[in-house]
């Protein structure tokens, strides 16, 4: 059995789609679905429970503070519940699938056969999603199964000290040297052949080692450094084709605000879409083929004080940033 965990925060209109896609596409699914929620107002979680009574919802230590703030239109304090995520997934099955609430399945999968392959081959990480960007998956394939490729990623260095010096601290000016001699960004992207935050299968040992030093923040390069300390123990891979899609048409926090300089109130934006979903005004949550439509977002904005053009500008900038990395979101 592989449990499925979904990290969730104030986007019930997307969480609905994530859960519905599991039941729709994972043939023979008999595991647990556990939502790890960090502040979605209770009435939306109640509706999720009505729609999916078998789904468990576990709340983070910051749930009450964040959900109360969102209900009062107060931006909650930015605390990432990484310790909570780690501790909860380690309570379940030896291998598990970890998703975020903006991901959903798009391919029919024999869940029991996939689970058998994962357990038989003792896989530690299998990517389900790479946004059509082949730079994010390894082409050094050492074995193939019906579902996934087992790979041995080729990276600039597997030494965590050198990795930190080149990509994190520039100690001894090693980072500057690599920038002069090679494509620094491309070399860094290769480390995502052996690491992901969510969007696939993990073993408990891989996840525990990757997040053992976390202090309620997501420091991806620190995580990669921790993976490298025991990299030779792990069996890594990616599915033959992408099992998941994700959306960038919304975000759970205002972390992008400083980066893009566009004042989109993401908490109000998500509240408006949550309300439309809550009142059964849209079927967007059960459309597995296409992303949530811009037309639906426009209609929701037009009935609120969110300026649709502000959202459009925000979305255009976010999408452009992903495309510059080689991702295709269409």
PDB file of C-alpha atoms in Angstrom:
ATOM      1  CA  UNK A   1       0.000   0.000   0.000  1.00  0.00           C
ATOM      2  CA  UNK A   2       1.107   3.562  -0.709  1.00  0.00           C
ATOM      3  CA  UNK A   3      -0.602   6.359   1.182  1.00  0.00           C
ATOM      4  CA  UNK A   4      -1.211   9.638  -0.630  1.00  0.00           C
ATOM      5  CA  UNK A   5      -0.537  12.885   1.206  1.00  0.00           C
ATOM      6  CA  UNK A   6      -1.689  16.270  -0.102  1.00  0.00           C
ATOM      7  CA  UNK A   7      -0.223  19.507   1.221  1.00  0.00           C
ATOM      8  CA  UNK A   8      -3.040  22.027   1.325  1.00  0.00           C
ATOM      9  CA  UNK A   9      -3.435  25.713   2.137  1.00  0.00           C
ATOM     10  CA  UNK A  10      -6.515  27.829   1.373  1.00  0.00           C
ATOM     11  CA  UNK A  11      -7.252  26.516  -2.114  1.00  0.00           C
ATOM     12  CA  UNK A  12     -10.145  24.126  -1.623  1.00  0.00           C
ATOM     13  CA  UNK A  13     -11.269  24.741  -5.214  1.00  0.00           C
ATOM     14  CA  UNK A  14      -8.005  23.077  -6.331  1.00  0.00           C
ATOM     15  CA  UNK A  15      -7.886  20.466  -3.566  1.00  0.00           C
ATOM     16  CA  UNK A  16     -11.230  19.133  -4.833  1.00  0.00           C
ATOM     17  CA  UNK A  17      -9.666  18.454  -8.242  1.00  0.00           C
ATOM     18  CA  UNK A  18      -6.572  16.809  -6.737  1.00  0.00           C
ATOM     19  CA  UNK A  19      -8.632  14.328  -4.719  1.00  0.00           C
ATOM     20  CA  UNK A  20     -11.182  13.676  -7.470  1.00  0.00           C
ATOM     21  CA  UNK A  21      -8.367  12.892  -9.925  1.00  0.00           C
ATOM     22  CA  UNK A  22      -6.973  10.229  -7.567  1.00  0.00           C
ATOM     23  CA  UNK A  23     -10.280   8.373  -7.493  1.00  0.00           C
ATOM     24  CA  UNK A  24     -10.753   8.867 -11.242  1.00  0.00           C
ATOM     25  CA  UNK A  25      -7.338   7.729 -12.489  1.00  0.00           C
ATOM     26  CA  UNK A  26      -5.785   5.397  -9.876  1.00  0.00           C
ATOM     27  CA  UNK A  27      -7.428   2.099 -10.740  1.00  0.00           C
ATOM     28  CA  UNK A  28      -7.632  -0.241  -7.755  1.00  0.00           C
ATOM     29  CA  UNK A  29      -6.637   2.441  -5.269  1.00  0.00           C
ATOM     30  CA  UNK A  30      -7.028   1.123  -1.724  1.00  0.00           C
ATOM     31  CA  UNK A  31      -4.673   3.340   0.264  1.00  0.00           C
ATOM     32  CA  UNK A  32      -5.257   6.322   2.514  1.00  0.00           C
ATOM     33  CA  UNK A  33      -5.613   9.884   1.293  1.00  0.00           C
ATOM     34  CA  UNK A  34      -4.460  12.337   3.941  1.00  0.00           C
ATOM     35  CA  UNK A  35      -4.792  16.099   3.523  1.00  0.00           C
ATOM     36  CA  UNK A  36      -2.129  18.017   5.468  1.00  0.00           C
ATOM     37  CA  UNK A  37      -3.855  21.348   5.867  1.00  0.00           C
ATOM     38  CA  UNK A  38      -2.227  24.545   7.055  1.00  0.00           C
ATOM     39  CA  UNK A  39      -5.103  27.005   7.302  1.00  0.00           C
ATOM     40  CA  UNK A  40      -7.997  26.447   4.885  1.00  0.00           C
ATOM     41  CA  UNK A  41     -11.113  27.870   6.605  1.00  0.00           C
ATOM     42  CA  UNK A  42     -13.188  25.129   8.229  1.00  0.00           C
ATOM     43  CA  UNK A  43     -16.319  25.489   6.088  1.00  0.00           C
ATOM     44  CA  UNK A  44     -14.314  24.616   2.986  1.00  0.00           C
ATOM     45  CA  UNK A  45     -12.772  21.598   4.682  1.00  0.00           C
ATOM     46  CA  UNK A  46     -16.257  20.533   5.758  1.00  0.00           C
ATOM     47  CA  UNK A  47     -17.344  20.522   2.122  1.00  0.00           C
ATOM     48  CA  UNK A  48     -14.265  18.498   1.145  1.00  0.00           C
ATOM     49  CA  UNK A  49     -15.236  15.964   3.850  1.00  0.00           C
ATOM     50  CA  UNK A  50     -18.807  15.829   2.518  1.00  0.00           C
ATOM     51  CA  UNK A  51     -17.555  15.185  -1.007  1.00  0.00           C
ATOM     52  CA  UNK A  52     -14.886  12.680   0.056  1.00  0.00           C
ATOM     53  CA  UNK A  53     -15.834  11.123   3.411  1.00  0.00           C
ATOM     54  CA  UNK A  54     -12.950   8.625   3.344  1.00  0.00           C
ATOM     55  CA  UNK A  55     -10.293  11.346   3.119  1.00  0.00           C
ATOM     56  CA  UNK A  56      -8.510  12.192   6.368  1.00  0.00           C
ATOM     57  CA  UNK A  57      -7.728  15.822   7.156  1.00  0.00           C
ATOM     58  CA  UNK A  58      -4.881  16.559   9.557  1.00  0.00           C
ATOM     59  CA  UNK A  59      -4.261  20.154  10.625  1.00  0.00           C
ATOM     60  CA  UNK A  60      -0.881  21.770  11.174  1.00  0.00           C
ATOM     61  CA  UNK A  61       0.068  23.410  14.511  1.00  0.00           C
ATOM     62  CA  UNK A  62      -0.480  26.771  12.794  1.00  0.00           C
ATOM     63  CA  UNK A  63      -3.932  25.929  11.461  1.00  0.00           C
ATOM     64  CA  UNK A  64      -6.054  27.902  13.922  1.00  0.00           C
ATOM     65  CA  UNK A  65      -3.963  31.058  13.667  1.00  0.00           C
ATOM     66  CA  UNK A  66      -3.843  30.990   9.863  1.00  0.00           C
ATOM     67  CA  UNK A  67      -7.462  30.027   9.208  1.00  0.00           C
ATOM     68  CA  UNK A  68      -8.702  32.716  11.595  1.00  0.00           C
ATOM     69  CA  UNK A  69      -6.555  35.329   9.866  1.00  0.00           C
ATOM     70  CA  UNK A  70      -7.799  34.300   6.410  1.00  0.00           C
ATOM     71  CA  UNK A  71     -11.428  34.403   7.578  1.00  0.00           C
ATOM     72  CA  UNK A  72     -10.843  37.957   8.858  1.00  0.00           C
ATOM     73  CA  UNK A  73      -8.998  39.006   5.665  1.00  0.00           C
ATOM     74  CA  UNK A  74      -5.762  39.320   7.631  1.00  0.00           C
ATOM     75  CA  UNK A  75      -2.596  38.026   5.969  1.00  0.00           C
ATOM     76  CA  UNK A  76      -1.364  35.214   8.240  1.00  0.00           C
ATOM     77  CA  UNK A  77       2.180  35.016   9.525  1.00  0.00           C
ATOM     78  CA  UNK A  78       4.413  33.238   7.014  1.00  0.00           C
ATOM     79  CA  UNK A  79       5.465  29.973   8.647  1.00  0.00           C
ATOM     80  CA  UNK A  80       6.030  26.938   6.425  1.00  0.00           C
ATOM     81  CA  UNK A  81       4.990  23.754   8.285  1.00  0.00           C
ATOM     82  CA  UNK A  82       7.846  21.615   6.957  1.00  0.00           C
ATOM     83  CA  UNK A  83       8.363  19.810  10.270  1.00  0.00           C
ATOM     84  CA  UNK A  84       4.634  18.961  10.371  1.00  0.00           C
ATOM     85  CA  UNK A  85       4.765  17.579   6.812  1.00  0.00           C
ATOM     86  CA  UNK A  86       7.795  15.458   7.619  1.00  0.00           C
ATOM     87  CA  UNK A  87       6.434  14.071  10.871  1.00  0.00           C
ATOM     88  CA  UNK A  88       3.046  13.192   9.380  1.00  0.00           C
ATOM     89  CA  UNK A  89       4.300  11.342   6.301  1.00  0.00           C
ATOM     90  CA  UNK A  90       6.667   9.312   8.457  1.00  0.00           C
ATOM     91  CA  UNK A  91       3.645   7.912  10.329  1.00  0.00           C
ATOM     92  CA  UNK A  92       2.274   6.130   7.269  1.00  0.00           C
ATOM     93  CA  UNK A  93       3.259   3.574   4.634  1.00  0.00           C
ATOM     94  CA  UNK A  94       6.914   2.805   3.872  1.00  0.00           C
ATOM     95  CA  UNK A  95       6.497   4.334   0.419  1.00  0.00           C
ATOM     96  CA  UNK A  96       4.041   7.141  -0.259  1.00  0.00           C
ATOM     97  CA  UNK A  97       2.902   9.638  -2.867  1.00  0.00           C
ATOM     98  CA  UNK A  98       3.195  13.304  -1.921  1.00  0.00           C
ATOM     99  CA  UNK A  99       1.208  15.937  -3.801  1.00  0.00           C
ATOM    100  CA  UNK A 100       0.388  19.603  -3.443  1.00  0.00           C
ATOM    101  CA  UNK A 101      -3.112  20.975  -3.815  1.00  0.00           C
ATOM    102  CA  UNK A 102      -2.314  22.493  -7.218  1.00  0.00           C
ATOM    103  CA  UNK A 103      -1.449  19.083  -8.757  1.00  0.00           C
ATOM    104  CA  UNK A 104      -3.781  16.551 -10.304  1.00  0.00           C
ATOM    105  CA  UNK A 105      -3.550  13.198 -12.084  1.00  0.00           C
ATOM    106  CA  UNK A 106      -4.149  13.071 -15.834  1.00  0.00           C
ATOM    107  CA  UNK A 107      -3.232   9.461 -16.671  1.00  0.00           C
ATOM    108  CA  UNK A 108      -4.942   6.174 -15.917  1.00  0.00           C
ATOM    109  CA  UNK A 109      -2.665   4.119 -13.625  1.00  0.00           C
ATOM    110  CA  UNK A 110      -2.936   0.604 -12.228  1.00  0.00           C
ATOM    111  CA  UNK A 111      -2.262   1.579  -8.624  1.00  0.00           C
ATOM    112  CA  UNK A 112      -1.600  -1.954  -7.351  1.00  0.00           C
ATOM    113  CA  UNK A 113       0.895  -2.778 -10.110  1.00  0.00           C
ATOM    114  CA  UNK A 114       2.670   0.540  -9.597  1.00  0.00           C
ATOM    115  CA  UNK A 115       2.800  -0.069  -5.842  1.00  0.00           C
ATOM    116  CA  UNK A 116       4.215  -3.568  -6.383  1.00  0.00           C
ATOM    117  CA  UNK A 117       6.999  -2.202  -8.613  1.00  0.00           C
ATOM    118  CA  UNK A 118       7.871   0.489  -6.065  1.00  0.00           C
ATOM    119  CA  UNK A 119       8.107  -2.028  -3.207  1.00  0.00           C
ATOM    120  CA  UNK A 120       9.831  -4.764  -5.216  1.00  0.00           C
ATOM    121  CA  UNK A 121      12.504  -2.390  -6.537  1.00  0.00           C
ATOM    122  CA  UNK A 122      12.743  -0.420  -3.273  1.00  0.00           C
ATOM    123  CA  UNK A 123      12.487   2.954  -5.002  1.00  0.00           C
ATOM    124  CA  UNK A 124      13.338   6.058  -2.976  1.00  0.00           C
ATOM    125  CA  UNK A 125      12.067   8.787  -5.290  1.00  0.00           C
ATOM    126  CA  UNK A 126      10.049   8.704  -8.509  1.00  0.00           C
ATOM    127  CA  UNK A 127       9.073  11.917 -10.250  1.00  0.00           C
ATOM    128  CA  UNK A 128       5.577  12.118 -11.727  1.00  0.00           C
ATOM    129  CA  UNK A 129       5.911  15.716 -12.976  1.00  0.00           C
ATOM    130  CA  UNK A 130       8.527  17.785 -14.811  1.00  0.00           C
ATOM    131  CA  UNK A 131       6.455  20.296 -16.831  1.00  0.00           C
ATOM    132  CA  UNK A 132       7.691  18.883 -20.162  1.00  0.00           C
ATOM    133  CA  UNK A 133      11.152  20.145 -19.231  1.00  0.00           C
ATOM    134  CA  UNK A 134      13.578  17.305 -19.941  1.00  0.00           C
ATOM    135  CA  UNK A 135      16.312  19.247 -18.130  1.00  0.00           C
ATOM    136  CA  UNK A 136      14.567  18.191 -14.912  1.00  0.00           C
ATOM    137  CA  UNK A 137      14.885  14.430 -15.516  1.00  0.00           C
ATOM    138  CA  UNK A 138      17.967  12.292 -16.093  1.00  0.00           C
ATOM    139  CA  UNK A 139      18.635  10.566 -19.409  1.00  0.00           C
ATOM    140  CA  UNK A 140      21.073   8.138 -17.770  1.00  0.00           C
ATOM    141  CA  UNK A 141      18.586   5.262 -17.600  1.00  0.00           C
ATOM    142  CA  UNK A 142      19.818   2.010 -16.085  1.00  0.00           C
ATOM    143  CA  UNK A 143      16.530   0.078 -15.957  1.00  0.00           C
ATOM    144  CA  UNK A 144      12.973   0.427 -17.232  1.00  0.00           C
ATOM    145  CA  UNK A 145       9.697  -0.873 -15.843  1.00  0.00           C
ATOM    146  CA  UNK A 146       6.192  -0.566 -17.236  1.00  0.00           C
ATOM    147  CA  UNK A 147       5.731   2.594 -15.188  1.00  0.00           C
ATOM    148  CA  UNK A 148       9.082   4.291 -14.631  1.00  0.00           C
ATOM    149  CA  UNK A 149      12.756   4.611 -15.526  1.00  0.00           C
ATOM    150  CA  UNK A 150      15.398   3.982 -12.874  1.00  0.00           C
ATOM    151  CA  UNK A 151      18.191   6.498 -13.373  1.00  0.00           C
ATOM    152  CA  UNK A 152      21.653   7.410 -12.126  1.00  0.00           C
ATOM    153  CA  UNK A 153      21.775  11.210 -12.355  1.00  0.00           C
ATOM    154  CA  UNK A 154      24.996  12.732 -13.660  1.00  0.00           C
ATOM    155  CA  UNK A 155      25.708  15.939 -11.774  1.00  0.00           C
ATOM    156  CA  UNK A 156      28.693  18.255 -11.483  1.00  0.00           C
ATOM    157  CA  UNK A 157      29.629  16.870  -8.064  1.00  0.00           C
ATOM    158  CA  UNK A 158      28.068  14.473  -5.590  1.00  0.00           C
ATOM    159  CA  UNK A 159      30.243  15.806  -2.794  1.00  0.00           C
ATOM    160  CA  UNK A 160      27.998  17.875  -0.475  1.00  0.00           C
ATOM    161  CA  UNK A 161      30.891  20.144   0.577  1.00  0.00           C
ATOM    162  CA  UNK A 162      31.692  21.020  -3.039  1.00  0.00           C
ATOM    163  CA  UNK A 163      28.000  21.371  -3.885  1.00  0.00           C
ATOM    164  CA  UNK A 164      27.564  23.908  -1.068  1.00  0.00           C
ATOM    165  CA  UNK A 165      30.666  25.818  -2.129  1.00  0.00           C
ATOM    166  CA  UNK A 166      29.577  26.007  -5.776  1.00  0.00           C
ATOM    167  CA  UNK A 167      25.841  26.544  -5.497  1.00  0.00           C
ATOM    168  CA  UNK A 168      25.197  27.931  -2.014  1.00  0.00           C
ATOM    169  CA  UNK A 169      28.125  29.809  -0.454  1.00  0.00           C
ATOM    170  CA  UNK A 170      30.634  30.471  -3.290  1.00  0.00           C
ATOM    171  CA  UNK A 171      33.344  29.367  -0.874  1.00  0.00           C
ATOM    172  CA  UNK A 172      36.849  29.654  -2.352  1.00  0.00           C
ATOM    173  CA  UNK A 173      35.095  31.405  -5.292  1.00  0.00           C
ATOM    174  CA  UNK A 174      34.156  27.971  -6.670  1.00  0.00           C
ATOM    175  CA  UNK A 175      30.725  29.198  -7.721  1.00  0.00           C
ATOM    176  CA  UNK A 176      32.272  32.082  -9.645  1.00  0.00           C
ATOM    177  CA  UNK A 177      34.663  29.660 -11.337  1.00  0.00           C
ATOM    178  CA  UNK A 178      31.836  27.357 -12.454  1.00  0.00           C
ATOM    179  CA  UNK A 179      29.928  30.351 -13.843  1.00  0.00           C
ATOM    180  CA  UNK A 180      32.956  31.196 -15.989  1.00  0.00           C
ATOM    181  CA  UNK A 181      33.599  27.649 -17.192  1.00  0.00           C
ATOM    182  CA  UNK A 182      30.103  26.196 -17.651  1.00  0.00           C
ATOM    183  CA  UNK A 183      26.374  26.858 -17.673  1.00  0.00           C
ATOM    184  CA  UNK A 184      25.857  27.341 -13.921  1.00  0.00           C
ATOM    185  CA  UNK A 185      22.050  27.324 -14.102  1.00  0.00           C
ATOM    186  CA  UNK A 186      21.953  24.174 -16.217  1.00  0.00           C
ATOM    187  CA  UNK A 187      24.338  22.398 -13.860  1.00  0.00           C
ATOM    188  CA  UNK A 188      22.114  23.355 -10.927  1.00  0.00           C
ATOM    189  CA  UNK A 189      18.954  22.114 -12.688  1.00  0.00           C
ATOM    190  CA  UNK A 190      20.530  18.657 -12.977  1.00  0.00           C
ATOM    191  CA  UNK A 191      20.300  18.296  -9.208  1.00  0.00           C
ATOM    192  CA  UNK A 192      16.533  18.165  -9.627  1.00  0.00           C
ATOM    193  CA  UNK A 193      17.097  14.748 -11.223  1.00  0.00           C
ATOM    194  CA  UNK A 194      17.647  13.514  -7.671  1.00  0.00           C
ATOM    195  CA  UNK A 195      15.390  15.848  -5.709  1.00  0.00           C
ATOM    196  CA  UNK A 196      11.831  17.174  -5.664  1.00  0.00           C
ATOM    197  CA  UNK A 197       9.623  18.846  -3.085  1.00  0.00           C
ATOM    198  CA  UNK A 198       6.442  16.984  -4.097  1.00  0.00           C
ATOM    199  CA  UNK A 199       4.845  15.384  -7.126  1.00  0.00           C
ATOM    200  CA  UNK A 200       5.714  11.704  -6.933  1.00  0.00           C
ATOM    201  CA  UNK A 201       6.771   8.742  -4.808  1.00  0.00           C
ATOM    202  CA  UNK A 202       9.096   8.916  -1.803  1.00  0.00           C
ATOM    203  CA  UNK A 203      10.481   6.331   0.560  1.00  0.00           C
ATOM    204  CA  UNK A 204      10.424   7.184   4.246  1.00  0.00           C
ATOM    205  CA  UNK A 205      14.215   7.006   4.497  1.00  0.00           C
ATOM    206  CA  UNK A 206      14.740   9.400   1.585  1.00  0.00           C
ATOM    207  CA  UNK A 207      12.212  11.912   2.909  1.00  0.00           C
ATOM    208  CA  UNK A 208      13.470  11.722   6.483  1.00  0.00           C
ATOM    209  CA  UNK A 209      17.091  12.290   5.443  1.00  0.00           C
ATOM    210  CA  UNK A 210      16.150  15.114   3.075  1.00  0.00           C
ATOM    211  CA  UNK A 211      14.107  17.044   5.630  1.00  0.00           C
ATOM    212  CA  UNK A 212      15.816  16.060   8.876  1.00  0.00           C
ATOM    213  CA  UNK A 213      17.396  19.502   9.363  1.00  0.00           C
ATOM    214  CA  UNK A 214      14.395  21.581   8.364  1.00  0.00           C
ATOM    215  CA  UNK A 215      13.266  24.390  10.660  1.00  0.00           C
ATOM    216  CA  UNK A 216       9.887  25.243   9.151  1.00  0.00           C
ATOM    217  CA  UNK A 217      11.184  26.615   5.895  1.00  0.00           C
ATOM    218  CA  UNK A 218      11.861  25.206   2.456  1.00  0.00           C
ATOM    219  CA  UNK A 219      15.537  25.557   1.555  1.00  0.00           C
ATOM    220  CA  UNK A 220      15.769  23.411  -1.562  1.00  0.00           C
ATOM    221  CA  UNK A 221      19.543  23.668  -1.957  1.00  0.00           C
ATOM    222  CA  UNK A 222      20.056  22.669   1.683  1.00  0.00           C
ATOM    223  CA  UNK A 223      17.776  19.697   1.010  1.00  0.00           C
ATOM    224  CA  UNK A 224      19.806  18.716  -2.043  1.00  0.00           C
ATOM    225  CA  UNK A 225      22.967  18.928   0.059  1.00  0.00           C
ATOM    226  CA  UNK A 226      21.426  16.528   2.587  1.00  0.00           C
ATOM    227  CA  UNK A 227      20.415  14.116  -0.203  1.00  0.00           C
ATOM    228  CA  UNK A 228      24.011  14.085  -1.459  1.00  0.00           C
ATOM    229  CA  UNK A 229      25.295  12.930   1.935  1.00  0.00           C
ATOM    230  CA  UNK A 230      23.703   9.518   1.353  1.00  0.00           C
ATOM    231  CA  UNK A 231      23.124   9.643  -2.425  1.00  0.00           C
ATOM    232  CA  UNK A 232      24.658   6.221  -3.103  1.00  0.00           C
ATOM    233  CA  UNK A 233      21.963   4.542  -0.984  1.00  0.00           C
ATOM    234  CA  UNK A 234      19.058   5.764  -3.099  1.00  0.00           C
ATOM    235  CA  UNK A 235      17.214   4.371  -6.100  1.00  0.00           C
ATOM    236  CA  UNK A 236      15.823   7.245  -8.143  1.00  0.00           C
ATOM    237  CA  UNK A 237      13.595   7.537 -11.170  1.00  0.00           C
ATOM    238  CA  UNK A 238      10.852   9.210 -13.120  1.00  0.00           C
ATOM    239  CA  UNK A 239       7.722   7.875 -14.775  1.00  0.00           C
ATOM    240  CA  UNK A 240       7.771   6.982 -18.480  1.00  0.00           C
ATOM    241  CA  UNK A 241       5.381   9.888 -19.063  1.00  0.00           C
ATOM    242  CA  UNK A 242       4.105  12.591 -16.780  1.00  0.00           C
ATOM    243  CA  UNK A 243       1.292  11.369 -14.523  1.00  0.00           C
ATOM    244  CA  UNK A 244       0.498  14.823 -13.153  1.00  0.00           C
ATOM    245  CA  UNK A 245      -0.245  18.363 -14.186  1.00  0.00           C
ATOM    246  CA  UNK A 246      -0.015  21.479 -12.054  1.00  0.00           C
ATOM    247  CA  UNK A 247      -1.383  24.982 -12.263  1.00  0.00           C
ATOM    248  CA  UNK A 248       0.430  28.281 -11.822  1.00  0.00           C
ATOM    249  CA  UNK A 249      -2.744  30.319 -12.221  1.00  0.00           C
ATOM    250  CA  UNK A 250      -2.856  30.782  -8.476  1.00  0.00           C
ATOM    251  CA  UNK A 251      -0.472  30.617  -5.555  1.00  0.00           C
ATOM    252  CA  UNK A 252      -1.006  29.824  -1.894  1.00  0.00           C
ATOM    253  CA  UNK A 253       1.089  32.705  -0.562  1.00  0.00           C
ATOM    254  CA  UNK A 254       2.341  36.155  -1.537  1.00  0.00           C
ATOM    255  CA  UNK A 255       5.929  34.922  -1.847  1.00  0.00           C
ATOM    256  CA  UNK A 256       5.921  35.967  -5.530  1.00  0.00           C
ATOM    257  CA  UNK A 257       4.893  39.558  -4.750  1.00  0.00           C
ATOM    258  CA  UNK A 258       8.404  40.890  -4.195  1.00  0.00           C
ATOM    259  CA  UNK A 259       9.793  38.942  -7.144  1.00  0.00           C
ATOM    260  CA  UNK A 260       7.328  40.269  -9.704  1.00  0.00           C
ATOM    261  CA  UNK A 261       6.398  43.587  -8.123  1.00  0.00           C
ATOM    262  CA  UNK A 262       2.717  43.043  -8.848  1.00  0.00           C
ATOM    263  CA  UNK A 263       0.343  43.658  -5.976  1.00  0.00           C
ATOM    264  CA  UNK A 264      -2.031  40.707  -6.352  1.00  0.00           C
ATOM    265  CA  UNK A 265      -3.766  40.009  -3.057  1.00  0.00           C
ATOM    266  CA  UNK A 266      -3.477  36.219  -3.266  1.00  0.00           C
ATOM    267  CA  UNK A 267      -5.402  35.606  -0.052  1.00  0.00           C
ATOM    268  CA  UNK A 268      -8.399  37.603  -1.243  1.00  0.00           C
ATOM    269  CA  UNK A 269      -8.030  36.067  -4.704  1.00  0.00           C
ATOM    270  CA  UNK A 270      -8.161  32.527  -3.305  1.00  0.00           C
ATOM    271  CA  UNK A 271     -11.060  33.407  -1.019  1.00  0.00           C
ATOM    272  CA  UNK A 272     -13.080  34.594  -4.029  1.00  0.00           C
ATOM    273  CA  UNK A 273     -12.408  31.384  -5.955  1.00  0.00           C
ATOM    274  CA  UNK A 274     -13.067  29.281  -2.850  1.00  0.00           C
ATOM    275  CA  UNK A 275     -16.448  30.953  -2.396  1.00  0.00           C
ATOM    276  CA  UNK A 276     -17.464  30.402  -6.009  1.00  0.00           C
ATOM    277  CA  UNK A 277     -16.502  26.730  -5.675  1.00  0.00           C
ATOM    278  CA  UNK A 278     -18.235  26.450  -2.278  1.00  0.00           C
ATOM    279  CA  UNK A 279     -21.480  27.765  -3.752  1.00  0.00           C
ATOM    280  CA  UNK A 280     -21.369  25.238  -6.605  1.00  0.00           C
ATOM    281  CA  UNK A 281     -21.125  27.882  -9.317  1.00  0.00           C
ATOM    282  CA  UNK A 282     -18.501  26.080 -11.405  1.00  0.00           C
ATOM    283  CA  UNK A 283     -17.385  22.654 -12.622  1.00  0.00           C
ATOM    284  CA  UNK A 284     -13.734  23.693 -12.834  1.00  0.00           C
ATOM    285  CA  UNK A 285     -12.744  21.313 -10.031  1.00  0.00           C
ATOM    286  CA  UNK A 286     -13.659  18.200 -12.002  1.00  0.00           C
ATOM    287  CA  UNK A 287     -12.030  19.163 -15.302  1.00  0.00           C
ATOM    288  CA  UNK A 288      -8.969  16.917 -15.483  1.00  0.00           C
ATOM    289  CA  UNK A 289      -8.080  17.724 -19.089  1.00  0.00           C
ATOM    290  CA  UNK A 290      -7.569  21.466 -18.866  1.00  0.00           C
ATOM    291  CA  UNK A 291      -6.366  23.894 -16.231  1.00  0.00           C
ATOM    292  CA  UNK A 292      -8.847  26.165 -14.473  1.00  0.00           C
ATOM    293  CA  UNK A 293     -10.010  28.569 -17.156  1.00  0.00           C
ATOM    294  CA  UNK A 294      -9.025  32.212 -17.255  1.00  0.00           C
ATOM    295  CA  UNK A 295     -12.634  32.946 -18.145  1.00  0.00           C
ATOM    296  CA  UNK A 296     -13.803  31.483 -14.835  1.00  0.00           C
ATOM    297  CA  UNK A 297     -11.201  33.540 -12.985  1.00  0.00           C
ATOM    298  CA  UNK A 298     -12.346  36.622 -14.906  1.00  0.00           C
ATOM    299  CA  UNK A 299     -15.972  36.050 -13.917  1.00  0.00           C
ATOM    300  CA  UNK A 300     -14.975  35.589 -10.273  1.00  0.00           C
ATOM    301  CA  UNK A 301     -12.881  38.780 -10.343  1.00  0.00           C
ATOM    302  CA  UNK A 302     -15.639  40.779 -12.024  1.00  0.00           C
ATOM    303  CA  UNK A 303     -17.923  39.974  -9.102  1.00  0.00           C
ATOM    304  CA  UNK A 304     -15.325  41.179  -6.590  1.00  0.00           C
ATOM    305  CA  UNK A 305     -12.856  43.984  -5.942  1.00  0.00           C
ATOM    306  CA  UNK A 306      -9.969  42.015  -7.505  1.00  0.00           C
ATOM    307  CA  UNK A 307      -8.822  43.592 -10.757  1.00  0.00           C
ATOM    308  CA  UNK A 308      -8.688  40.898 -13.428  1.00  0.00           C
ATOM    309  CA  UNK A 309      -5.953  42.744 -15.331  1.00  0.00           C
ATOM    310  CA  UNK A 310      -3.756  42.714 -12.233  1.00  0.00           C
ATOM    311  CA  UNK A 311      -4.143  38.924 -12.085  1.00  0.00           C
ATOM    312  CA  UNK A 312      -3.436  38.669 -15.842  1.00  0.00           C
ATOM    313  CA  UNK A 313      -0.194  40.629 -15.470  1.00  0.00           C
ATOM    314  CA  UNK A 314       0.814  38.527 -12.475  1.00  0.00           C
ATOM    315  CA  UNK A 315       0.090  35.270 -14.308  1.00  0.00           C
ATOM    316  CA  UNK A 316       1.945  36.405 -17.446  1.00  0.00           C
ATOM    317  CA  UNK A 317       5.057  37.149 -15.394  1.00  0.00           C
ATOM    318  CA  UNK A 318       4.927  33.855 -13.495  1.00  0.00           C
ATOM    319  CA  UNK A 319       4.411  31.870 -16.700  1.00  0.00           C
ATOM    320  CA  UNK A 320       7.287  33.682 -18.429  1.00  0.00           C
ATOM    321  CA  UNK A 321       9.594  32.793 -15.547  1.00  0.00           C
ATOM    322  CA  UNK A 322       8.752  29.091 -15.900  1.00  0.00           C
ATOM    323  CA  UNK A 323       9.173  29.204 -19.675  1.00  0.00           C
ATOM    324  CA  UNK A 324      12.644  30.727 -19.287  1.00  0.00           C
ATOM    325  CA  UNK A 325      13.602  27.598 -17.319  1.00  0.00           C
ATOM    326  CA  UNK A 326      12.391  25.432 -20.216  1.00  0.00           C
ATOM    327  CA  UNK A 327       8.974  24.458 -18.819  1.00  0.00           C
ATOM    328  CA  UNK A 328       5.858  24.099 -20.951  1.00  0.00           C
ATOM    329  CA  UNK A 329       2.607  24.738 -19.086  1.00  0.00           C
ATOM    330  CA  UNK A 330       0.194  24.389 -22.004  1.00  0.00           C
TER     331      UNK A 330
END
